[in-house]
Short mmCIF file of C-alpha atoms and ligand atoms in Angstrom, two decimals:
data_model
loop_
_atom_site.label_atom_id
_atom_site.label_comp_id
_atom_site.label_asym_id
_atom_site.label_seq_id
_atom_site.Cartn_x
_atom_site.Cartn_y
_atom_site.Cartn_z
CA UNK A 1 0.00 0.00 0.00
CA UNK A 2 1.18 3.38 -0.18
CA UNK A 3 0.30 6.80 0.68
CA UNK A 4 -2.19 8.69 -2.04
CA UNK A 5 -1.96 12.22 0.52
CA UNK A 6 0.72 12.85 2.82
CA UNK A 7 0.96 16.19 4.75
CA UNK A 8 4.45 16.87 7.01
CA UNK A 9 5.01 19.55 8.96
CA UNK A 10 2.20 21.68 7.94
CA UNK A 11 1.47 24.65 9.35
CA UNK A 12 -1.48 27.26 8.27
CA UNK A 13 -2.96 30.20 10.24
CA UNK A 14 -5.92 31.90 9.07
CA UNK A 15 -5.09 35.71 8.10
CA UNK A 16 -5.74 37.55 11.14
CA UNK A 17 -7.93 40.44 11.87
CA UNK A 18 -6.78 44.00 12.73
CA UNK A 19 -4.82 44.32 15.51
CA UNK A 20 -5.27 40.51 16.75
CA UNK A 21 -2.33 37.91 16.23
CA UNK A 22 -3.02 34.93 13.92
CA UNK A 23 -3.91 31.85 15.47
CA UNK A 24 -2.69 28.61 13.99
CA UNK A 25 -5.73 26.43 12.62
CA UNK A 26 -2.96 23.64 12.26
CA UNK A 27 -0.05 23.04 14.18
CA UNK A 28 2.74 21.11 12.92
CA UNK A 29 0.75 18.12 11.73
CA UNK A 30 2.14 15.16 10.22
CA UNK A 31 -0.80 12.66 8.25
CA UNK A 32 -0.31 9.55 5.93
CA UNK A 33 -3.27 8.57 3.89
CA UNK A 34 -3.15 5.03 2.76
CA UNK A 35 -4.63 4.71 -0.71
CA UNK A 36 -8.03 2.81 -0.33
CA UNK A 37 -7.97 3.39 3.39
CA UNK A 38 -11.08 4.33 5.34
CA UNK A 39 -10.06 7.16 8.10
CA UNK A 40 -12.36 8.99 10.15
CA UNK A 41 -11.36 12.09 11.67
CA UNK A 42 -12.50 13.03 15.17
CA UNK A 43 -12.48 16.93 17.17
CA UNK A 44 -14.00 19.26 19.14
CA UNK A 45 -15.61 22.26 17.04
CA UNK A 46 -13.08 24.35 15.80
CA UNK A 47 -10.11 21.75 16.43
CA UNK A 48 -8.71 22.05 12.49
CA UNK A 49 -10.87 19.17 10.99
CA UNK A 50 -12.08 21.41 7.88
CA UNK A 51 -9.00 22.88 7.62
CA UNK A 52 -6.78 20.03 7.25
CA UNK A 53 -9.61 18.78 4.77
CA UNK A 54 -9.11 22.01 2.90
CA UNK A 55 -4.97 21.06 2.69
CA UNK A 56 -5.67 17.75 1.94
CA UNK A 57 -7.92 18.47 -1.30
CA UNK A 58 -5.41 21.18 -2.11
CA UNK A 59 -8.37 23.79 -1.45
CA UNK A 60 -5.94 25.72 0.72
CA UNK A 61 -1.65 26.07 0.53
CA UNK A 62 0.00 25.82 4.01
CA UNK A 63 1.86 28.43 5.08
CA UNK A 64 4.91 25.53 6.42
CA UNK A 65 5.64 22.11 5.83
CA UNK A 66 4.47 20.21 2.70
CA UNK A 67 1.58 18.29 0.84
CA UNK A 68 2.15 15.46 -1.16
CA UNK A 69 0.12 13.90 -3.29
CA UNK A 70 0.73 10.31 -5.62
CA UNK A 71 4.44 11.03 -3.91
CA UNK A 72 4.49 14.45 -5.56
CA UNK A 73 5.29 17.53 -3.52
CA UNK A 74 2.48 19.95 -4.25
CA UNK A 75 4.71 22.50 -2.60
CA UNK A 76 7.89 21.77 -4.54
CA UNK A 77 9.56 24.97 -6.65
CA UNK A 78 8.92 23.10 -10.13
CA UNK A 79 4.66 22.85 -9.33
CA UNK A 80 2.78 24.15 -11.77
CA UNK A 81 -0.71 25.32 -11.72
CA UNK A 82 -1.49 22.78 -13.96
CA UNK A 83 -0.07 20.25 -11.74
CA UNK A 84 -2.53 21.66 -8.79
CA UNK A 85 -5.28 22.05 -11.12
CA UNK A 86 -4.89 17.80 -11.64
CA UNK A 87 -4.28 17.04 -7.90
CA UNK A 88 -7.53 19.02 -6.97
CA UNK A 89 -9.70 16.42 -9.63
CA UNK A 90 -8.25 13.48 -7.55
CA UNK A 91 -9.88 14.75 -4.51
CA UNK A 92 -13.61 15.56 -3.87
CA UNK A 93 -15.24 17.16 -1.05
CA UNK A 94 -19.14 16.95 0.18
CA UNK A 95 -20.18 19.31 2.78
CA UNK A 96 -22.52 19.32 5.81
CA UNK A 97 -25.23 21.18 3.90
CA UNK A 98 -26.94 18.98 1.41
CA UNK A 99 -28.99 22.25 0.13
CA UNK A 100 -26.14 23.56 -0.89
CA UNK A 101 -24.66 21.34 -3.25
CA UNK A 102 -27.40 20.84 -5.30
CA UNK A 103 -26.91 23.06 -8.33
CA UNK A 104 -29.48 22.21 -10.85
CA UNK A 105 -33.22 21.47 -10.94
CA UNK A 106 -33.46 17.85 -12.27
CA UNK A 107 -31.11 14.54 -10.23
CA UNK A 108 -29.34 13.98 -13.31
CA UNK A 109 -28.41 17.44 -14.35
CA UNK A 110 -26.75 17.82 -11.11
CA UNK A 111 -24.87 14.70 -11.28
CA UNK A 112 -23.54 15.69 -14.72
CA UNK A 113 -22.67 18.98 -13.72
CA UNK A 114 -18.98 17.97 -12.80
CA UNK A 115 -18.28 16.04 -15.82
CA UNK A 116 -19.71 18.65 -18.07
CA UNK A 117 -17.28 21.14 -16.53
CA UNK A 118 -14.55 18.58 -17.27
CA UNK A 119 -15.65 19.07 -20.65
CA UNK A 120 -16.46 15.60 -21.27
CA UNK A 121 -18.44 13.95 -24.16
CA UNK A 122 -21.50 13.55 -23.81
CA UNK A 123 -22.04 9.25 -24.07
CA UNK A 124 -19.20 9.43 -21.76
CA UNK A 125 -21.16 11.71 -19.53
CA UNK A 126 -24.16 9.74 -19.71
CA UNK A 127 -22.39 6.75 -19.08
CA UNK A 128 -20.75 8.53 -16.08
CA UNK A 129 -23.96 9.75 -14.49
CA UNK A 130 -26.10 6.57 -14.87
CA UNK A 131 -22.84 4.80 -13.25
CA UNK A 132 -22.86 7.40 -10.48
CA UNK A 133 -26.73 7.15 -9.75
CA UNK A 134 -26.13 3.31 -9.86
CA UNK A 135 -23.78 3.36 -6.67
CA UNK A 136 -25.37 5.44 -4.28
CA UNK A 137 -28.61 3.42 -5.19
CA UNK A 138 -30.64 6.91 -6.68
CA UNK A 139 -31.00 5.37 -10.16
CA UNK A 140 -34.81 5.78 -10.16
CA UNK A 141 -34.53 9.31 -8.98
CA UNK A 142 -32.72 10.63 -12.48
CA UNK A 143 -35.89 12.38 -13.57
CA UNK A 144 -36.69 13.83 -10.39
CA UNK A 145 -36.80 17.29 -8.53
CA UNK A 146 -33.60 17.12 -5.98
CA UNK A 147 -35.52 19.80 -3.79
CA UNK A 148 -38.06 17.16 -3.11
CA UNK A 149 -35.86 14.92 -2.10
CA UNK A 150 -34.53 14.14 1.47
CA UNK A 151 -31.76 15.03 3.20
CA UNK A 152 -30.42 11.70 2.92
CA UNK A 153 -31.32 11.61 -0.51
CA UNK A 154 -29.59 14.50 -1.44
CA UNK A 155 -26.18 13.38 0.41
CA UNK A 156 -26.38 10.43 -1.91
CA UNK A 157 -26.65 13.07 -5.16
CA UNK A 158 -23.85 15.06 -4.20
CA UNK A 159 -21.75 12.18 -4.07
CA UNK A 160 -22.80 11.07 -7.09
CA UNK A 161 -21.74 13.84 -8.24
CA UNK A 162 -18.86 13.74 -7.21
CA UNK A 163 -18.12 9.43 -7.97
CA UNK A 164 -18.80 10.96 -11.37
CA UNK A 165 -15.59 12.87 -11.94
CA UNK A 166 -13.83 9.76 -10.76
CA UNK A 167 -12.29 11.00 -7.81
CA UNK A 168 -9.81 8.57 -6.14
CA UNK A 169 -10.39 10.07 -2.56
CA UNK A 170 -13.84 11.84 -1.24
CA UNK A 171 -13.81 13.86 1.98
CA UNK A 172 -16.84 14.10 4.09
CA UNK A 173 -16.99 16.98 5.88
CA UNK A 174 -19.61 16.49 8.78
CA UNK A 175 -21.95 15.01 5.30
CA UNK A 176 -24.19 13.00 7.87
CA UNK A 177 -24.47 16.06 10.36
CA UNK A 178 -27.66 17.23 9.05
CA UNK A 179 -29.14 14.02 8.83
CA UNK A 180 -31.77 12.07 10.72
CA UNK A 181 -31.36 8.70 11.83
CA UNK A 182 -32.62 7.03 8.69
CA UNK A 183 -30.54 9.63 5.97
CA UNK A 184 -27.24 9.11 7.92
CA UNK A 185 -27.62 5.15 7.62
CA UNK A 186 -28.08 5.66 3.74
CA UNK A 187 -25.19 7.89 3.72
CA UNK A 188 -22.67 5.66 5.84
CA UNK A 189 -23.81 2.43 3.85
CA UNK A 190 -22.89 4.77 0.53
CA UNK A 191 -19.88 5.61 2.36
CA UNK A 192 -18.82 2.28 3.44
CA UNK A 193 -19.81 1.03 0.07
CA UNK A 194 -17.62 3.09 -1.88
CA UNK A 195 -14.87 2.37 0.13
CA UNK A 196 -15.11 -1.02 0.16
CA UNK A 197 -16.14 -2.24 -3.24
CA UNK A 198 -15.26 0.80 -5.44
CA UNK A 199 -11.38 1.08 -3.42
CA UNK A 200 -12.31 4.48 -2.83
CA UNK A 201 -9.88 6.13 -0.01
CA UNK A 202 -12.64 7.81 2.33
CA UNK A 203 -11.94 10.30 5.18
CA UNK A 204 -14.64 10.76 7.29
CA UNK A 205 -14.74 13.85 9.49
CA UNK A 206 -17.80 13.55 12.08
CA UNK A 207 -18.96 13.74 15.45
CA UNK A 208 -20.79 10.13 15.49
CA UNK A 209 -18.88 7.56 17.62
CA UNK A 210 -21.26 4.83 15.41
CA UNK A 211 -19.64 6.01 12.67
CA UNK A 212 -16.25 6.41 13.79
CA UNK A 213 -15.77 2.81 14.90
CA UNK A 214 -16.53 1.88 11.20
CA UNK A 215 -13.22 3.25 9.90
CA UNK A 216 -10.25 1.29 9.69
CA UNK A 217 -8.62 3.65 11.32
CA UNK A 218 -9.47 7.38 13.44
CA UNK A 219 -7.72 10.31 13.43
CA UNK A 220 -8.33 12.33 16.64
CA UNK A 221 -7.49 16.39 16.24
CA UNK A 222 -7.41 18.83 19.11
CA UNK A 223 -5.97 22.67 18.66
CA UNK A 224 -4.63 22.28 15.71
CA UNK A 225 -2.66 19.28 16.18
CA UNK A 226 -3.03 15.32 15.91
CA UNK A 227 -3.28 13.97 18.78
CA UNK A 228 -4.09 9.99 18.65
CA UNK A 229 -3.98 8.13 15.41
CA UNK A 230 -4.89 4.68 15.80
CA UNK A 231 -7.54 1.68 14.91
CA UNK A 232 -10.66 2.25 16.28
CA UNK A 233 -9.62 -0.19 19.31
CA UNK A 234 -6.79 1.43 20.25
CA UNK A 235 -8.31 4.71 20.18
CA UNK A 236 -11.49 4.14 21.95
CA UNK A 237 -9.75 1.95 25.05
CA UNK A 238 -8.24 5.25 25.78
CA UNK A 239 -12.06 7.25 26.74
CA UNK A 240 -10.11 9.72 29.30
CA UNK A 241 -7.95 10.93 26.78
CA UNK A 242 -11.04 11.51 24.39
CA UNK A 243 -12.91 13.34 27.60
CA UNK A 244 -10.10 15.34 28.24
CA UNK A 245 -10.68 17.07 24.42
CA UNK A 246 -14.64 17.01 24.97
CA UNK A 247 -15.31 14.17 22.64
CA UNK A 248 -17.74 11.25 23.21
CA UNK A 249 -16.66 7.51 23.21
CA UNK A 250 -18.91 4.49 21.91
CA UNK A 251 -21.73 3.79 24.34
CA UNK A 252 -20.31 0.51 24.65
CA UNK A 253 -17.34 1.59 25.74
CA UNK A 254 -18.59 4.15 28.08
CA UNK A 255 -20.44 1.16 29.78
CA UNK A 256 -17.59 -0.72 30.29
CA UNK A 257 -15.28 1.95 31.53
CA UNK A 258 -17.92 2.15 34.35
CA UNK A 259 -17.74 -1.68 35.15
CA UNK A 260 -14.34 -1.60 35.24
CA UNK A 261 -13.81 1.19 37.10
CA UNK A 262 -16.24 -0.39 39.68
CA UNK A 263 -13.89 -3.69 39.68
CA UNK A 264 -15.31 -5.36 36.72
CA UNK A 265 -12.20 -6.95 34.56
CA UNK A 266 -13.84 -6.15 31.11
CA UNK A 267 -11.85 -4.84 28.18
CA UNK A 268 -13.07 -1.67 26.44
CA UNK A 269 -12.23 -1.88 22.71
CA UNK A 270 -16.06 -3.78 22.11
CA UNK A 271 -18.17 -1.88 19.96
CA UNK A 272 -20.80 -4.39 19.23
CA UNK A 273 -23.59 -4.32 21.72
CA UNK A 274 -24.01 -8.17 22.29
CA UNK A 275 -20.29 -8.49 22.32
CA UNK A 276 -20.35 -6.36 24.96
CA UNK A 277 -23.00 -8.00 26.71
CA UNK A 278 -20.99 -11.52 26.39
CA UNK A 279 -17.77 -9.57 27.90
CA UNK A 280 -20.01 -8.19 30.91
CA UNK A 281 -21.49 -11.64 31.62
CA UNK A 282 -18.34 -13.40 31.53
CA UNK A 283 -16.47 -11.02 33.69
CA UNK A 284 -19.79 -11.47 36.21
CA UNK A 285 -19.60 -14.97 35.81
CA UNK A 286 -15.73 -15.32 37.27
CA UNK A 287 -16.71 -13.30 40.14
P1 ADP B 1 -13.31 22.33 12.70
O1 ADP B 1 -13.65 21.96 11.30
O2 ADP B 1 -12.60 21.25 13.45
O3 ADP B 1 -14.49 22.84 13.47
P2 ADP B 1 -11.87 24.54 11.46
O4 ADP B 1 -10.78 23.93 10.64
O5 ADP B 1 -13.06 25.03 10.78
O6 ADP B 1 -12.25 23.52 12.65
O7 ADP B 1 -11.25 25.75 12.28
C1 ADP B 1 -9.99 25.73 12.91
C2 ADP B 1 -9.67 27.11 13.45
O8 ADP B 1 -9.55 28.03 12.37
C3 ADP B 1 -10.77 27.68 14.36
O9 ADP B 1 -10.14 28.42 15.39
C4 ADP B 1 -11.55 28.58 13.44
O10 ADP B 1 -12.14 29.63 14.16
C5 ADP B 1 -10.51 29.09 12.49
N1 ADP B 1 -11.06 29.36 11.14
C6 ADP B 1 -11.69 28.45 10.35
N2 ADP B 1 -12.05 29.00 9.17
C7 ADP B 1 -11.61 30.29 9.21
C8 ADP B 1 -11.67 31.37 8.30
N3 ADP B 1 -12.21 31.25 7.08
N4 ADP B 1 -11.12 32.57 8.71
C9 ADP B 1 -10.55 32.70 9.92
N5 ADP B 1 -10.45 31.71 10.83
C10 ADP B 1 -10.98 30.52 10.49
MG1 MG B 2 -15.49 21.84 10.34
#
C-alpha cells in the first residue's frame, strides 16, 4: 500500500484580523493517507478538521511544511498550476449542507454537472452519471426534482456527483451532520460502500462515535494538532484521553469503563452491543 496524501510539517494560520495575532488552525501536523484506506477524523468544534480537509484536497496552501500527493510535492519549486489544477480532480469534497450542493433542478443534471465542466463527451457523460446514480442506489430518482428529495437523498446526489468525476479520494466533511437517523444510515452504507467495493480512499470527518468505529482507522485532532492516530480499538480503550478534548466515546465503551472502574475486569475496545454483553457476563460470571 502506499500513501495517495501525505501532509508533514504543515502549518497554516488563518489571516488575522486587525490588531489581533493569527492563530494557527494547524499546528505542525504530520498525516499519511493510505490509498483505499477508510479514516475517520475526530475533534472538538473548531479543532482544524475542515482545515486540514481544505490542505488535503489542495483547497488551501499551508503556510509551512508540505503536501504530497501520488508522492508528488504539491509545494515543490517546479509545481505548476497545472499540476494543482490535476491534484484538486483526484480529490472531492461533500459538505454538511446537502442544500447547498445541489446546483441544478433535475437529479441527473446535477450529477452531470462535474463532468460537463470537465468538458467531457457527452455518451461518456451519460455513461458517467447513470454509473454514479447506480452506486449510491438513486438510479430511479434521475428524472426527479432534488428539492423534493430528502436530506439523505440529497447526500447520496452530491456524491454522485462527485463518484462521477472519478475521484480517487472523497472527503466528508460532517456530510451525515444534518441528517436524521434514517438519511445518515443511507449515507454511511454509501460511504462504506464506496470504500469497500469501489477502493475508494474515504476520510470521514464527524462527530458520530457509530460512525467512527466503522473506519479502519481514526484520526483524533485537538488545537490544531493530531493527537491519537490509531484503529478504532486502540483509540477508543483510551475514553479519558477523548474526555479530556470534549469528545464522546462508543456507548459501549462508556459502559464498560464504568464496570471496570467499579472492579469489573472487562476490556473496552467492544463496539458491538451483544459483544459487549458476552464480555459483561463473563467477567460477572468469574466473580
Ligand atoms: P473544525 O472543522 O474542526 O471545526 P476549522 O478547521 O473550521 O475547525 O477551524 C480551525 C480554526 O480556524 C478555528 O479556530 C476557526 O475559528 C478558524 N477558522 C476556520 N475558518 C476560518 C476562516 N475562514 N477565517 C478565519 N479563521 C478561520
Ligand atoms: Mg469543520
Amino acid at each position: 500500500m502506499s500513501a495517495i496524501i501525505k501532509i508533514e510539517n504543515l502549518s497554516f494560520a488563518y489571516p488575522a484580523e486587525e490588531g489581533q495575532q493569527p492563530h494557527k488552525a494547524l499546528d505542525n501536523v504530520n498525516l499519511e493517507i493510505e490509498e483505499g484506506s477508510f479514516v475517520a477524523i475526530l475533534g472538538h468544534n473548531g479543532s482544524g478538521k475542515s482545515t486540514l480537509a481544505k490542505m488535503l484536497s489542495l483547497v488551501l496552501m499551508p503556510d509551512s511544511g508540505s503536501v504530497w500527493l501520488d508522492g508528488k510535492n504539491m509545494s515543490a519549486e517546479d509545481i505548476t498550476e497545472e499540476d494543482i489544477l490535476q491534484a484538486r480532480r483526484e480529490v472531492g469534497m461533500v459538505f454538511q449542507n446537502p442544500d447547498n450542493q445541489i446546483v441544478a433542478t433535475v437529479v441527473e443534471e446535477d450529477v452531470a454537472f462535474g463532468p460537463e465542466n470537465l468538458g467531457l463527451p457527452s455518451e461518456e457523460i451519460r455513461r458517467r452519471v447513470d454509473e454514479a446514480l447506480a452506486m449510491v442506489g438513486m438510479t430511479k430518482y434521475a428524472r426527479h426534482a432534488p428539492h423534493k428529495l430528502s436530506g439523505g437523498q440529497k447526500q447520496r446526489i452530491a456524491i454522485a456527483g462527485i463518484i462521477a468525476m472519478r475521484r480517487r479520494c472523497i472527503i466528508f466533511d460532517e456530510s451525515t451532520a444534518m441528517l436524521d437517523p434514517v438519511g445518515r444510515k443511507e449515507v454511511m452504507a454509501t460511504i462504506e460502500r464506496l470504500n469497500r467495493e469501489e477502493g475508494i480512499t474515504v476520510l470521514h470527518i464527524t462527530h458520530y462515535m457509530s460512525e467512527a468505529v466503522r473506519a479502519d482507522r481514526v484520526v483524533v485532532m485537538d488545537q490544531g494538532s493530531i493527537i491519537m492516530d490509531g484503529t478504532p480499538k486502540e483509540v477508543f480503550s483510551q475514553p479519558e484521553k477523548l474526555w479530556e478534548v470534549r469528545l464522546d466515546v462508543p456507548q459501549t465503551t462508556e459502559l464498560l469503563y464504568h464496570m471496570k472502574k467499579n472492579g469489573l475486569d472487562v476490556r473496552l475496545d467492544i463496539f458491538d452491543p451483544d459483544e459487549c454483553a458476552a464480555e459483561i457476563a463473563s467477567a460477572l460470571a468469574s466473580l
